[in-house]
PDB file of C-alpha atoms in Angstrom:
ATOM      1  CA  UNK A   1       0.002   0.012  -0.043  1.00  0.00           C
ATOM      2  CA  UNK A   2       1.250   3.498  -0.891  1.00  0.00           C
ATOM      3  CA  UNK A   3      -0.188   5.852   1.636  1.00  0.00           C
ATOM      4  CA  UNK A   4      -1.115   9.488   0.617  1.00  0.00           C
ATOM      5  CA  UNK A   5       1.326  11.456   2.884  1.00  0.00           C
ATOM      6  CA  UNK A   6       0.356  14.913   1.759  1.00  0.00           C
ATOM      7  CA  UNK A   7      -0.858  17.491   4.358  1.00  0.00           C
ATOM      8  CA  UNK A   8      -1.815  21.164   4.281  1.00  0.00           C
ATOM      9  CA  UNK A   9      -0.794  24.022   6.494  1.00  0.00           C
ATOM     10  CA  UNK A  10      -3.084  26.865   5.661  1.00  0.00           C
ATOM     11  CA  UNK A  11      -2.671  27.457   1.958  1.00  0.00           C
ATOM     12  CA  UNK A  12       0.618  25.391   1.746  1.00  0.00           C
ATOM     13  CA  UNK A  13       0.661  21.789   0.721  1.00  0.00           C
ATOM     14  CA  UNK A  14       3.558  19.603   1.843  1.00  0.00           C
ATOM     15  CA  UNK A  15       4.352  16.160   0.447  1.00  0.00           C
ATOM     16  CA  UNK A  16       4.583  14.697   3.925  1.00  0.00           C
ATOM     17  CA  UNK A  17       4.186  15.781   7.511  1.00  0.00           C
ATOM     18  CA  UNK A  18       7.841  15.484   8.632  1.00  0.00           C
ATOM     19  CA  UNK A  19       9.601  18.802   8.911  1.00  0.00           C
ATOM     20  CA  UNK A  20      12.650  20.076  10.801  1.00  0.00           C
ATOM     21  CA  UNK A  21      12.234  22.272  13.920  1.00  0.00           C
ATOM     22  CA  UNK A  22      13.735  25.780  13.845  1.00  0.00           C
ATOM     23  CA  UNK A  23      17.193  26.055  15.182  1.00  0.00           C
ATOM     24  CA  UNK A  24      18.009  22.342  14.635  1.00  0.00           C
ATOM     25  CA  UNK A  25      19.031  22.325  10.918  1.00  0.00           C
ATOM     26  CA  UNK A  26      20.121  25.733  10.009  1.00  0.00           C
ATOM     27  CA  UNK A  27      18.714  26.232   6.569  1.00  0.00           C
ATOM     28  CA  UNK A  28      19.226  22.529   5.572  1.00  0.00           C
ATOM     29  CA  UNK A  29      22.803  22.586   4.475  1.00  0.00           C
ATOM     30  CA  UNK A  30      23.992  20.796   7.599  1.00  0.00           C
ATOM     31  CA  UNK A  31      21.671  17.790   7.063  1.00  0.00           C
ATOM     32  CA  UNK A  32      21.977  17.598   3.233  1.00  0.00           C
ATOM     33  CA  UNK A  33      25.117  15.363   3.539  1.00  0.00           C
ATOM     34  CA  UNK A  34      23.106  12.735   5.193  1.00  0.00           C
ATOM     35  CA  UNK A  35      19.829  12.615   3.355  1.00  0.00           C
ATOM     36  CA  UNK A  36      17.920  14.361   0.450  1.00  0.00           C
ATOM     37  CA  UNK A  37      16.339  17.183   2.144  1.00  0.00           C
ATOM     38  CA  UNK A  38      13.753  17.440  -0.708  1.00  0.00           C
ATOM     39  CA  UNK A  39      12.302  14.064   0.658  1.00  0.00           C
ATOM     40  CA  UNK A  40      10.822  15.627   3.821  1.00  0.00           C
ATOM     41  CA  UNK A  41       7.976  17.971   4.050  1.00  0.00           C
ATOM     42  CA  UNK A  42      10.002  21.103   4.753  1.00  0.00           C
ATOM     43  CA  UNK A  43      12.904  22.598   6.456  1.00  0.00           C
ATOM     44  CA  UNK A  44      12.113  25.122   9.070  1.00  0.00           C
ATOM     45  CA  UNK A  45      15.001  27.424   9.141  1.00  0.00           C
ATOM     46  CA  UNK A  46      16.799  28.908  12.150  1.00  0.00           C
ATOM     47  CA  UNK A  47      15.113  32.031  13.230  1.00  0.00           C
ATOM     48  CA  UNK A  48      16.181  34.936  11.069  1.00  0.00           C
ATOM     49  CA  UNK A  49      16.659  38.520  12.266  1.00  0.00           C
ATOM     50  CA  UNK A  50      17.128  41.777  10.333  1.00  0.00           C
ATOM     51  CA  UNK A  51      20.720  42.304  11.431  1.00  0.00           C
ATOM     52  CA  UNK A  52      23.628  39.891  12.103  1.00  0.00           C
ATOM     53  CA  UNK A  53      23.754  38.572  15.577  1.00  0.00           C
ATOM     54  CA  UNK A  54      26.665  36.693  17.355  1.00  0.00           C
ATOM     55  CA  UNK A  55      24.358  34.933  19.782  1.00  0.00           C
ATOM     56  CA  UNK A  56      25.231  34.215  23.405  1.00  0.00           C
ATOM     57  CA  UNK A  57      28.535  33.401  24.906  1.00  0.00           C
ATOM     58  CA  UNK A  58      29.620  29.766  25.462  1.00  0.00           C
ATOM     59  CA  UNK A  59      28.827  27.374  27.007  1.00  0.00           C
ATOM     60  CA  UNK A  60      25.525  27.193  24.935  1.00  0.00           C
ATOM     61  CA  UNK A  61      24.425  23.749  25.374  1.00  0.00           C
ATOM     62  CA  UNK A  62      24.260  21.090  28.222  1.00  0.00           C
ATOM     63  CA  UNK A  63      22.930  17.513  28.297  1.00  0.00           C
ATOM     64  CA  UNK A  64      20.181  16.848  30.748  1.00  0.00           C
ATOM     65  CA  UNK A  65      18.142  13.759  31.673  1.00  0.00           C
ATOM     66  CA  UNK A  66      16.287  12.811  28.427  1.00  0.00           C
ATOM     67  CA  UNK A  67      16.974  16.245  26.953  1.00  0.00           C
ATOM     68  CA  UNK A  68      19.137  19.148  26.134  1.00  0.00           C
ATOM     69  CA  UNK A  69      19.411  22.674  27.620  1.00  0.00           C
ATOM     70  CA  UNK A  70      20.449  25.295  25.170  1.00  0.00           C
ATOM     71  CA  UNK A  71      20.948  29.040  25.078  1.00  0.00           C
ATOM     72  CA  UNK A  72      22.303  29.768  21.654  1.00  0.00           C
ATOM     73  CA  UNK A  73      20.591  33.154  21.264  1.00  0.00           C
ATOM     74  CA  UNK A  74      19.551  34.446  17.796  1.00  0.00           C
ATOM     75  CA  UNK A  75      22.957  33.829  16.168  1.00  0.00           C
ATOM     76  CA  UNK A  76      22.854  34.395  12.419  1.00  0.00           C
ATOM     77  CA  UNK A  77      24.044  36.506   9.418  1.00  0.00           C
ATOM     78  CA  UNK A  78      20.836  38.514   9.186  1.00  0.00           C
ATOM     79  CA  UNK A  79      18.105  38.696   6.500  1.00  0.00           C
ATOM     80  CA  UNK A  80      20.295  39.943   3.625  1.00  0.00           C
ATOM     81  CA  UNK A  81      22.676  36.960   3.733  1.00  0.00           C
ATOM     82  CA  UNK A  82      19.704  34.527   4.331  1.00  0.00           C
ATOM     83  CA  UNK A  83      17.949  35.761   1.193  1.00  0.00           C
ATOM     84  CA  UNK A  84      20.964  35.876  -0.950  1.00  0.00           C
ATOM     85  CA  UNK A  85      22.668  32.713   0.189  1.00  0.00           C
ATOM     86  CA  UNK A  86      20.748  30.329   2.411  1.00  0.00           C
ATOM     87  CA  UNK A  87      17.195  30.342   0.933  1.00  0.00           C
ATOM     88  CA  UNK A  88      18.335  30.101  -2.738  1.00  0.00           C
ATOM     89  CA  UNK A  89      20.570  27.119  -1.723  1.00  0.00           C
ATOM     90  CA  UNK A  90      17.677  25.310   0.042  1.00  0.00           C
ATOM     91  CA  UNK A  91      15.294  25.860  -2.875  1.00  0.00           C
ATOM     92  CA  UNK A  92      17.957  24.766  -5.382  1.00  0.00           C
ATOM     93  CA  UNK A  93      18.082  21.464  -3.671  1.00  0.00           C
ATOM     94  CA  UNK A  94      14.319  20.922  -4.051  1.00  0.00           C
ATOM     95  CA  UNK A  95      13.640  21.665  -0.435  1.00  0.00           C
ATOM     96  CA  UNK A  96      10.651  23.535   0.909  1.00  0.00           C
ATOM     97  CA  UNK A  97      11.158  26.490   3.267  1.00  0.00           C
ATOM     98  CA  UNK A  98       9.276  27.331   6.347  1.00  0.00           C
ATOM     99  CA  UNK A  99      11.168  30.575   7.367  1.00  0.00           C
ATOM    100  CA  UNK A 100      11.297  31.304  11.098  1.00  0.00           C
ATOM    101  CA  UNK A 101      11.573  35.056  11.863  1.00  0.00           C
ATOM    102  CA  UNK A 102      12.469  36.781  15.093  1.00  0.00           C
ATOM    103  CA  UNK A 103      12.381  40.518  15.950  1.00  0.00           C
ATOM    104  CA  UNK A 104      12.988  42.957  18.686  1.00  0.00           C
ATOM    105  CA  UNK A 105       9.812  44.848  18.053  1.00  0.00           C
ATOM    106  CA  UNK A 106       6.865  45.298  15.701  1.00  0.00           C
ATOM    107  CA  UNK A 107       8.835  47.232  13.051  1.00  0.00           C
ATOM    108  CA  UNK A 108      11.413  44.422  12.704  1.00  0.00           C
ATOM    109  CA  UNK A 109       8.742  41.744  12.548  1.00  0.00           C
ATOM    110  CA  UNK A 110       6.853  43.672   9.902  1.00  0.00           C
ATOM    111  CA  UNK A 111       9.908  44.308   7.729  1.00  0.00           C
ATOM    112  CA  UNK A 112      11.080  40.627   8.034  1.00  0.00           C
ATOM    113  CA  UNK A 113       7.622  39.458   7.112  1.00  0.00           C
ATOM    114  CA  UNK A 114       7.520  41.697   3.995  1.00  0.00           C
ATOM    115  CA  UNK A 115      10.944  40.776   2.831  1.00  0.00           C
ATOM    116  CA  UNK A 116      10.644  36.966   3.438  1.00  0.00           C
ATOM    117  CA  UNK A 117       7.183  36.786   1.754  1.00  0.00           C
ATOM    118  CA  UNK A 118       8.427  38.605  -1.266  1.00  0.00           C
ATOM    119  CA  UNK A 119      11.003  35.933  -1.810  1.00  0.00           C
ATOM    120  CA  UNK A 120       9.978  33.298  -4.350  1.00  0.00           C
ATOM    121  CA  UNK A 121       9.610  29.784  -3.017  1.00  0.00           C
ATOM    122  CA  UNK A 122       8.739  30.379   0.708  1.00  0.00           C
ATOM    123  CA  UNK A 123       6.104  27.834   1.879  1.00  0.00           C
ATOM    124  CA  UNK A 124       5.309  29.562   5.130  1.00  0.00           C
ATOM    125  CA  UNK A 125       6.553  32.069   7.760  1.00  0.00           C
ATOM    126  CA  UNK A 126       6.937  30.834  11.456  1.00  0.00           C
ATOM    127  CA  UNK A 127       6.770  33.601  13.942  1.00  0.00           C
ATOM    128  CA  UNK A 128       9.190  33.044  16.858  1.00  0.00           C
ATOM    129  CA  UNK A 129       7.290  34.606  19.712  1.00  0.00           C
ATOM    130  CA  UNK A 130       9.903  33.663  22.283  1.00  0.00           C
ATOM    131  CA  UNK A 131      11.679  36.951  21.949  1.00  0.00           C
ATOM    132  CA  UNK A 132      12.122  39.597  24.521  1.00  0.00           C
ATOM    133  CA  UNK A 133       9.381  42.149  24.520  1.00  0.00           C
ATOM    134  CA  UNK A 134      11.012  45.628  24.776  1.00  0.00           C
ATOM    135  CA  UNK A 135       7.760  47.127  26.083  1.00  0.00           C
ATOM    136  CA  UNK A 136       8.066  44.888  29.179  1.00  0.00           C
ATOM    137  CA  UNK A 137      11.675  44.760  30.326  1.00  0.00           C
ATOM    138  CA  UNK A 138      12.713  42.253  32.873  1.00  0.00           C
ATOM    139  CA  UNK A 139      12.744  38.965  30.898  1.00  0.00           C
ATOM    140  CA  UNK A 140       9.213  38.858  29.512  1.00  0.00           C
ATOM    141  CA  UNK A 141       8.738  37.541  26.136  1.00  0.00           C
ATOM    142  CA  UNK A 142       6.016  38.248  23.566  1.00  0.00           C
ATOM    143  CA  UNK A 143       4.703  34.801  23.987  1.00  0.00           C
ATOM    144  CA  UNK A 144       4.187  35.308  27.763  1.00  0.00           C
ATOM    145  CA  UNK A 145       1.199  37.625  27.079  1.00  0.00           C
ATOM    146  CA  UNK A 146      -1.674  36.719  24.617  1.00  0.00           C
ATOM    147  CA  UNK A 147      -2.185  40.432  23.594  1.00  0.00           C
ATOM    148  CA  UNK A 148       1.464  41.015  22.902  1.00  0.00           C
ATOM    149  CA  UNK A 149       1.781  37.809  20.942  1.00  0.00           C
ATOM    150  CA  UNK A 150      -1.432  38.655  19.037  1.00  0.00           C
ATOM    151  CA  UNK A 151      -0.004  42.111  18.179  1.00  0.00           C
ATOM    152  CA  UNK A 152       3.156  40.494  16.668  1.00  0.00           C
ATOM    153  CA  UNK A 153       1.010  38.082  14.671  1.00  0.00           C
ATOM    154  CA  UNK A 154      -1.178  40.833  13.347  1.00  0.00           C
ATOM    155  CA  UNK A 155       1.788  42.821  12.379  1.00  0.00           C
ATOM    156  CA  UNK A 156       3.386  39.892  10.494  1.00  0.00           C
ATOM    157  CA  UNK A 157       0.047  38.977   8.764  1.00  0.00           C
ATOM    158  CA  UNK A 158      -0.426  42.544   7.636  1.00  0.00           C
ATOM    159  CA  UNK A 159       3.036  42.790   6.137  1.00  0.00           C
ATOM    160  CA  UNK A 160       3.279  39.351   4.533  1.00  0.00           C
ATOM    161  CA  UNK A 161       1.923  38.325   1.114  1.00  0.00           C
ATOM    162  CA  UNK A 162      -1.579  37.032   1.559  1.00  0.00           C
ATOM    163  CA  UNK A 163      -0.901  33.594   0.053  1.00  0.00           C
ATOM    164  CA  UNK A 164       2.041  32.851   2.424  1.00  0.00           C
ATOM    165  CA  UNK A 165       0.748  31.183   5.482  1.00  0.00           C
ATOM    166  CA  UNK A 166       1.725  32.611   8.818  1.00  0.00           C
ATOM    167  CA  UNK A 167       2.383  30.161  11.819  1.00  0.00           C
ATOM    168  CA  UNK A 168       2.441  31.327  15.314  1.00  0.00           C
ATOM    169  CA  UNK A 169       5.089  29.435  17.415  1.00  0.00           C
ATOM    170  CA  UNK A 170       3.738  28.892  20.989  1.00  0.00           C
ATOM    171  CA  UNK A 171       5.331  28.021  24.354  1.00  0.00           C
ATOM    172  CA  UNK A 172       4.036  25.719  26.914  1.00  0.00           C
ATOM    173  CA  UNK A 173       5.306  27.512  30.022  1.00  0.00           C
ATOM    174  CA  UNK A 174       2.522  30.187  29.874  1.00  0.00           C
ATOM    175  CA  UNK A 175      -0.525  30.578  32.074  1.00  0.00           C
ATOM    176  CA  UNK A 176      -2.942  29.302  29.342  1.00  0.00           C
ATOM    177  CA  UNK A 177      -1.741  27.929  26.126  1.00  0.00           C
ATOM    178  CA  UNK A 178      -5.370  27.728  24.724  1.00  0.00           C
ATOM    179  CA  UNK A 179      -5.912  31.336  25.492  1.00  0.00           C
ATOM    180  CA  UNK A 180      -2.567  32.186  23.784  1.00  0.00           C
ATOM    181  CA  UNK A 181      -3.504  30.080  20.684  1.00  0.00           C
ATOM    182  CA  UNK A 182      -6.860  31.657  20.425  1.00  0.00           C
ATOM    183  CA  UNK A 183      -5.483  35.104  20.491  1.00  0.00           C
ATOM    184  CA  UNK A 184      -2.940  34.360  17.750  1.00  0.00           C
ATOM    185  CA  UNK A 185      -5.633  32.721  15.634  1.00  0.00           C
ATOM    186  CA  UNK A 186      -7.857  35.685  16.114  1.00  0.00           C
ATOM    187  CA  UNK A 187      -4.987  37.946  15.075  1.00  0.00           C
ATOM    188  CA  UNK A 188      -5.187  35.931  11.728  1.00  0.00           C
ATOM    189  CA  UNK A 189      -2.410  33.310  12.230  1.00  0.00           C
ATOM    190  CA  UNK A 190      -3.118  30.683   9.587  1.00  0.00           C
ATOM    191  CA  UNK A 191      -1.679  27.897  11.864  1.00  0.00           C
ATOM    192  CA  UNK A 192       0.313  27.203  15.028  1.00  0.00           C
ATOM    193  CA  UNK A 193       3.646  25.580  15.804  1.00  0.00           C
ATOM    194  CA  UNK A 194       4.011  24.075  19.219  1.00  0.00           C
ATOM    195  CA  UNK A 195       5.821  23.782  21.415  1.00  0.00           C
ATOM    196  CA  UNK A 196       9.072  25.816  21.760  1.00  0.00           C
ATOM    197  CA  UNK A 197      11.550  24.785  24.305  1.00  0.00           C
ATOM    198  CA  UNK A 198      10.637  25.008  27.959  1.00  0.00           C
ATOM    199  CA  UNK A 199      12.663  27.340  30.203  1.00  0.00           C
ATOM    200  CA  UNK A 200      14.755  25.442  32.576  1.00  0.00           C
ATOM    201  CA  UNK A 201      18.192  25.256  34.285  1.00  0.00           C
ATOM    202  CA  UNK A 202      20.966  22.771  35.173  1.00  0.00           C
ATOM    203  CA  UNK A 203      23.816  23.259  37.626  1.00  0.00           C
ATOM    204  CA  UNK A 204      27.274  21.825  37.001  1.00  0.00           C
ATOM    205  CA  UNK A 205      27.835  20.101  40.256  1.00  0.00           C
ATOM    206  CA  UNK A 206      31.711  20.179  39.767  1.00  0.00           C
ATOM    207  CA  UNK A 207      31.797  23.976  39.435  1.00  0.00           C
ATOM    208  CA  UNK A 208      28.454  24.757  41.178  1.00  0.00           C
ATOM    209  CA  UNK A 209      27.771  27.215  38.400  1.00  0.00           C
ATOM    210  CA  UNK A 210      24.912  27.166  35.733  1.00  0.00           C
ATOM    211  CA  UNK A 211      25.664  24.659  32.993  1.00  0.00           C
ATOM    212  CA  UNK A 212      24.975  27.241  30.318  1.00  0.00           C
ATOM    213  CA  UNK A 213      25.758  30.890  30.070  1.00  0.00           C
ATOM    214  CA  UNK A 214      23.120  33.141  31.399  1.00  0.00           C
ATOM    215  CA  UNK A 215      21.839  30.350  33.750  1.00  0.00           C
ATOM    216  CA  UNK A 216      18.326  29.661  32.194  1.00  0.00           C
ATOM    217  CA  UNK A 217      18.100  27.950  28.832  1.00  0.00           C
ATOM    218  CA  UNK A 218      15.565  26.169  26.744  1.00  0.00           C
ATOM    219  CA  UNK A 219      14.885  22.529  27.547  1.00  0.00           C
ATOM    220  CA  UNK A 220      14.133  20.228  24.529  1.00  0.00           C
ATOM    221  CA  UNK A 221      14.173  16.518  23.783  1.00  0.00           C
ATOM    222  CA  UNK A 222      12.113  13.507  24.922  1.00  0.00           C
ATOM    223  CA  UNK A 223      11.724  15.067  28.353  1.00  0.00           C
ATOM    224  CA  UNK A 224       9.191  17.557  27.130  1.00  0.00           C
ATOM    225  CA  UNK A 225       7.238  15.317  24.698  1.00  0.00           C
ATOM    226  CA  UNK A 226       4.318  14.533  26.998  1.00  0.00           C
ATOM    227  CA  UNK A 227       4.043  18.240  27.796  1.00  0.00           C
ATOM    228  CA  UNK A 228       4.039  19.009  24.051  1.00  0.00           C
ATOM    229  CA  UNK A 229       1.455  16.269  23.192  1.00  0.00           C
ATOM    230  CA  UNK A 230      -0.842  17.557  25.922  1.00  0.00           C
ATOM    231  CA  UNK A 231      -0.611  21.182  24.523  1.00  0.00           C
ATOM    232  CA  UNK A 232      -1.355  20.016  21.049  1.00  0.00           C
ATOM    233  CA  UNK A 233      -4.252  17.933  22.222  1.00  0.00           C
ATOM    234  CA  UNK A 234      -5.796  20.868  24.202  1.00  0.00           C
ATOM    235  CA  UNK A 235      -5.364  23.467  21.451  1.00  0.00           C
ATOM    236  CA  UNK A 236      -6.759  21.081  18.753  1.00  0.00           C
ATOM    237  CA  UNK A 237      -9.771  20.355  21.056  1.00  0.00           C
ATOM    238  CA  UNK A 238     -10.449  24.090  21.296  1.00  0.00           C
ATOM    239  CA  UNK A 239      -9.550  25.115  17.653  1.00  0.00           C
ATOM    240  CA  UNK A 240     -10.054  21.853  15.667  1.00  0.00           C
ATOM    241  CA  UNK A 241      -9.903  23.775  12.247  1.00  0.00           C
ATOM    242  CA  UNK A 242      -6.574  25.319  12.849  1.00  0.00           C
ATOM    243  CA  UNK A 243      -3.470  23.406  11.483  1.00  0.00           C
ATOM    244  CA  UNK A 244      -0.768  22.643  14.016  1.00  0.00           C
ATOM    245  CA  UNK A 245       2.924  21.783  13.711  1.00  0.00           C
ATOM    246  CA  UNK A 246       3.561  19.581  16.560  1.00  0.00           C
ATOM    247  CA  UNK A 247       7.109  19.246  18.085  1.00  0.00           C
ATOM    248  CA  UNK A 248       8.885  18.303  21.252  1.00  0.00           C
ATOM    249  CA  UNK A 249      11.020  15.288  21.764  1.00  0.00           C
ATOM    250  CA  UNK A 250      10.264  13.469  18.459  1.00  0.00           C
ATOM    251  CA  UNK A 251      12.561  10.630  17.675  1.00  0.00           C
ATOM    252  CA  UNK A 252      10.479   7.917  15.899  1.00  0.00           C
ATOM    253  CA  UNK A 253       7.746   7.475  13.389  1.00  0.00           C
ATOM    254  CA  UNK A 254       5.528   6.372  16.300  1.00  0.00           C
ATOM    255  CA  UNK A 255       6.094   9.751  17.905  1.00  0.00           C
ATOM    256  CA  UNK A 256       4.718  11.310  14.727  1.00  0.00           C
ATOM    257  CA  UNK A 257       1.641   9.124  14.970  1.00  0.00           C
ATOM    258  CA  UNK A 258       1.189  10.359  18.556  1.00  0.00           C
ATOM    259  CA  UNK A 259       1.379  13.920  17.696  1.00  0.00           C
ATOM    260  CA  UNK A 260      -0.922  13.660  14.748  1.00  0.00           C
ATOM    261  CA  UNK A 261      -3.571  11.704  16.813  1.00  0.00           C
ATOM    262  CA  UNK A 262      -3.308  14.575  19.311  1.00  0.00           C
ATOM    263  CA  UNK A 263      -4.243  17.044  16.563  1.00  0.00           C
ATOM    264  CA  UNK A 264      -1.046  18.061  14.652  1.00  0.00           C
ATOM    265  CA  UNK A 265      -1.140  18.102  10.848  1.00  0.00           C
ATOM    266  CA  UNK A 266       2.635  18.153  10.634  1.00  0.00           C
ATOM    267  CA  UNK A 267       5.395  17.135  13.071  1.00  0.00           C
ATOM    268  CA  UNK A 268       8.785  18.618  13.518  1.00  0.00           C
ATOM    269  CA  UNK A 269      12.036  16.799  14.337  1.00  0.00           C
ATOM    270  CA  UNK A 270      14.359  18.878  16.459  1.00  0.00           C
ATOM    271  CA  UNK A 271      16.902  17.878  19.124  1.00  0.00           C
ATOM    272  CA  UNK A 272      17.552  14.354  17.818  1.00  0.00           C
ATOM    273  CA  UNK A 273      19.163  15.710  14.704  1.00  0.00           C
ATOM    274  CA  UNK A 274      22.143  16.638  16.759  1.00  0.00           C
ATOM    275  CA  UNK A 275      22.937  13.038  17.579  1.00  0.00           C
ATOM    276  CA  UNK A 276      21.447  11.529  14.396  1.00  0.00           C
ATOM    277  CA  UNK A 277      21.720  13.967  11.426  1.00  0.00           C
ATOM    278  CA  UNK A 278      19.763  11.418   9.199  1.00  0.00           C
ATOM    279  CA  UNK A 279      16.891  11.388  11.739  1.00  0.00           C
ATOM    280  CA  UNK A 280      14.293  13.120   9.552  1.00  0.00           C
ATOM    281  CA  UNK A 281      14.608  10.569   6.766  1.00  0.00           C
ATOM    282  CA  UNK A 282      14.502   7.638   9.316  1.00  0.00           C
ATOM    283  CA  UNK A 283      11.535   9.142  11.079  1.00  0.00           C
ATOM    284  CA  UNK A 284       9.649   9.636   7.789  1.00  0.00           C
ATOM    285  CA  UNK A 285      10.393   5.953   6.796  1.00  0.00           C
ATOM    286  CA  UNK A 286       9.204   4.620  10.114  1.00  0.00           C
ATOM    287  CA  UNK A 287       6.095   6.812   9.954  1.00  0.00           C
ATOM    288  CA  UNK A 288       5.257   5.373   6.564  1.00  0.00           C
ATOM    289  CA  UNK A 289       5.764   1.883   7.999  1.00  0.00           C
ATOM    290  CA  UNK A 290       3.387   2.718  10.798  1.00  0.00           C
ATOM    291  CA  UNK A 291       0.633   3.764   8.416  1.00  0.00           C
ATOM    292  CA  UNK A 292       1.062   0.592   6.370  1.00  0.00           C
ATOM    293  CA  UNK A 293       0.991  -1.567   9.427  1.00  0.00           C
ATOM    294  CA  UNK A 294      -2.311   0.092  10.436  1.00  0.00           C
ATOM    295  CA  UNK A 295      -3.758   0.056   6.999  1.00  0.00           C
ATOM    296  CA  UNK A 296      -4.124   3.802   6.883  1.00  0.00           C
ATOM    297  CA  UNK A 297      -4.236   5.197   3.314  1.00  0.00           C
ATOM    298  CA  UNK A 298      -3.963   8.855   4.142  1.00  0.00           C
ATOM    299  CA  UNK A 299      -1.692  10.575   6.686  1.00  0.00           C
ATOM    300  CA  UNK A 300      -4.203  13.312   7.223  1.00  0.00           C
ATOM    301  CA  UNK A 301      -6.766  10.920   8.517  1.00  0.00           C
ATOM    302  CA  UNK A 302      -4.684  10.442  11.646  1.00  0.00           C
ATOM    303  CA  UNK A 303      -5.194  14.161  12.581  1.00  0.00           C
ATOM    304  CA  UNK A 304      -7.270  14.284  15.807  1.00  0.00           C
ATOM    305  CA  UNK A 305      -7.763  10.613  15.982  1.00  0.00           C
ATOM    306  CA  UNK A 306      -7.338  10.743  19.858  1.00  0.00           C
ATOM    307  CA  UNK A 307     -10.415  13.043  19.985  1.00  0.00           C
ATOM    308  CA  UNK A 308     -12.534  10.507  18.403  1.00  0.00           C
ATOM    309  CA  UNK A 309     -12.125  11.804  14.983  1.00  0.00           C
ATOM    310  CA  UNK A 310     -10.613  10.242  11.730  1.00  0.00           C
ATOM    311  CA  UNK A 311      -9.198   6.749  11.760  1.00  0.00           C
ATOM    312  CA  UNK A 312      -9.628   6.570  15.637  1.00  0.00           C
ATOM    313  CA  UNK A 313     -13.408   7.054  15.611  1.00  0.00           C
TER     314      UNK A 313
END
């Protein structure tokens, strides 16, 4: 049986639901030595900012139980280099691009949305809402407040080309993820990506100092998967017609099945790429085998199955 793997994210159609998570594959170049990047649904790029950024000082990563703590910062060459070098390279290899953008304020988000959506070949824009909100100093991010997050999404949507879907990337460590998701959808997000890393900390017991520079970092990997699946489930239950890219600790094809049953239309592979750079191709193969073993002819029929919809009804 050859299952139909195609899925839709707003107005974008992808050949299969397996994509990369932002920050875990650059713009695809790092993984292209290990598998054909055109074979997966899309590459979600590392968050792009207007100007070049050096990121945070080392150490930037630390291993934790069933996960990884990271505090890389928004390191990157800026939008000019991305549009002139990275995006054309990805498209030349047949890859599909979901471009993650990050800004320090509404003006930057708007300009990034305009420039990215004007570039040919962009499948969608993912809005990284886990950026410091300059209107609320003291460590608060846009994602921490539904109104602030909605304002960013509205700005991006109004500056982006109408046929380029806008995905709002949500965090789990907020008071109410459903309220946050609803605010972003009401601000005209075409879809949601969830979840981003969870803020956490590790102490090096040899030095008795934080394991990563700055102390607090983003926790990713299998440790957060149940949290991520729960968030996807709750948001899909509240907003069943809104496409979701689920992510958080995905390592196998069975993990993709789990996220899609919870309500995700596509599923991103992130942290496991660092230890297994061919993980996306392997996860896609395993997912296809999972469908065949279950006799499921269309991947999209899995979406929401845990809610009593689709193949799980």
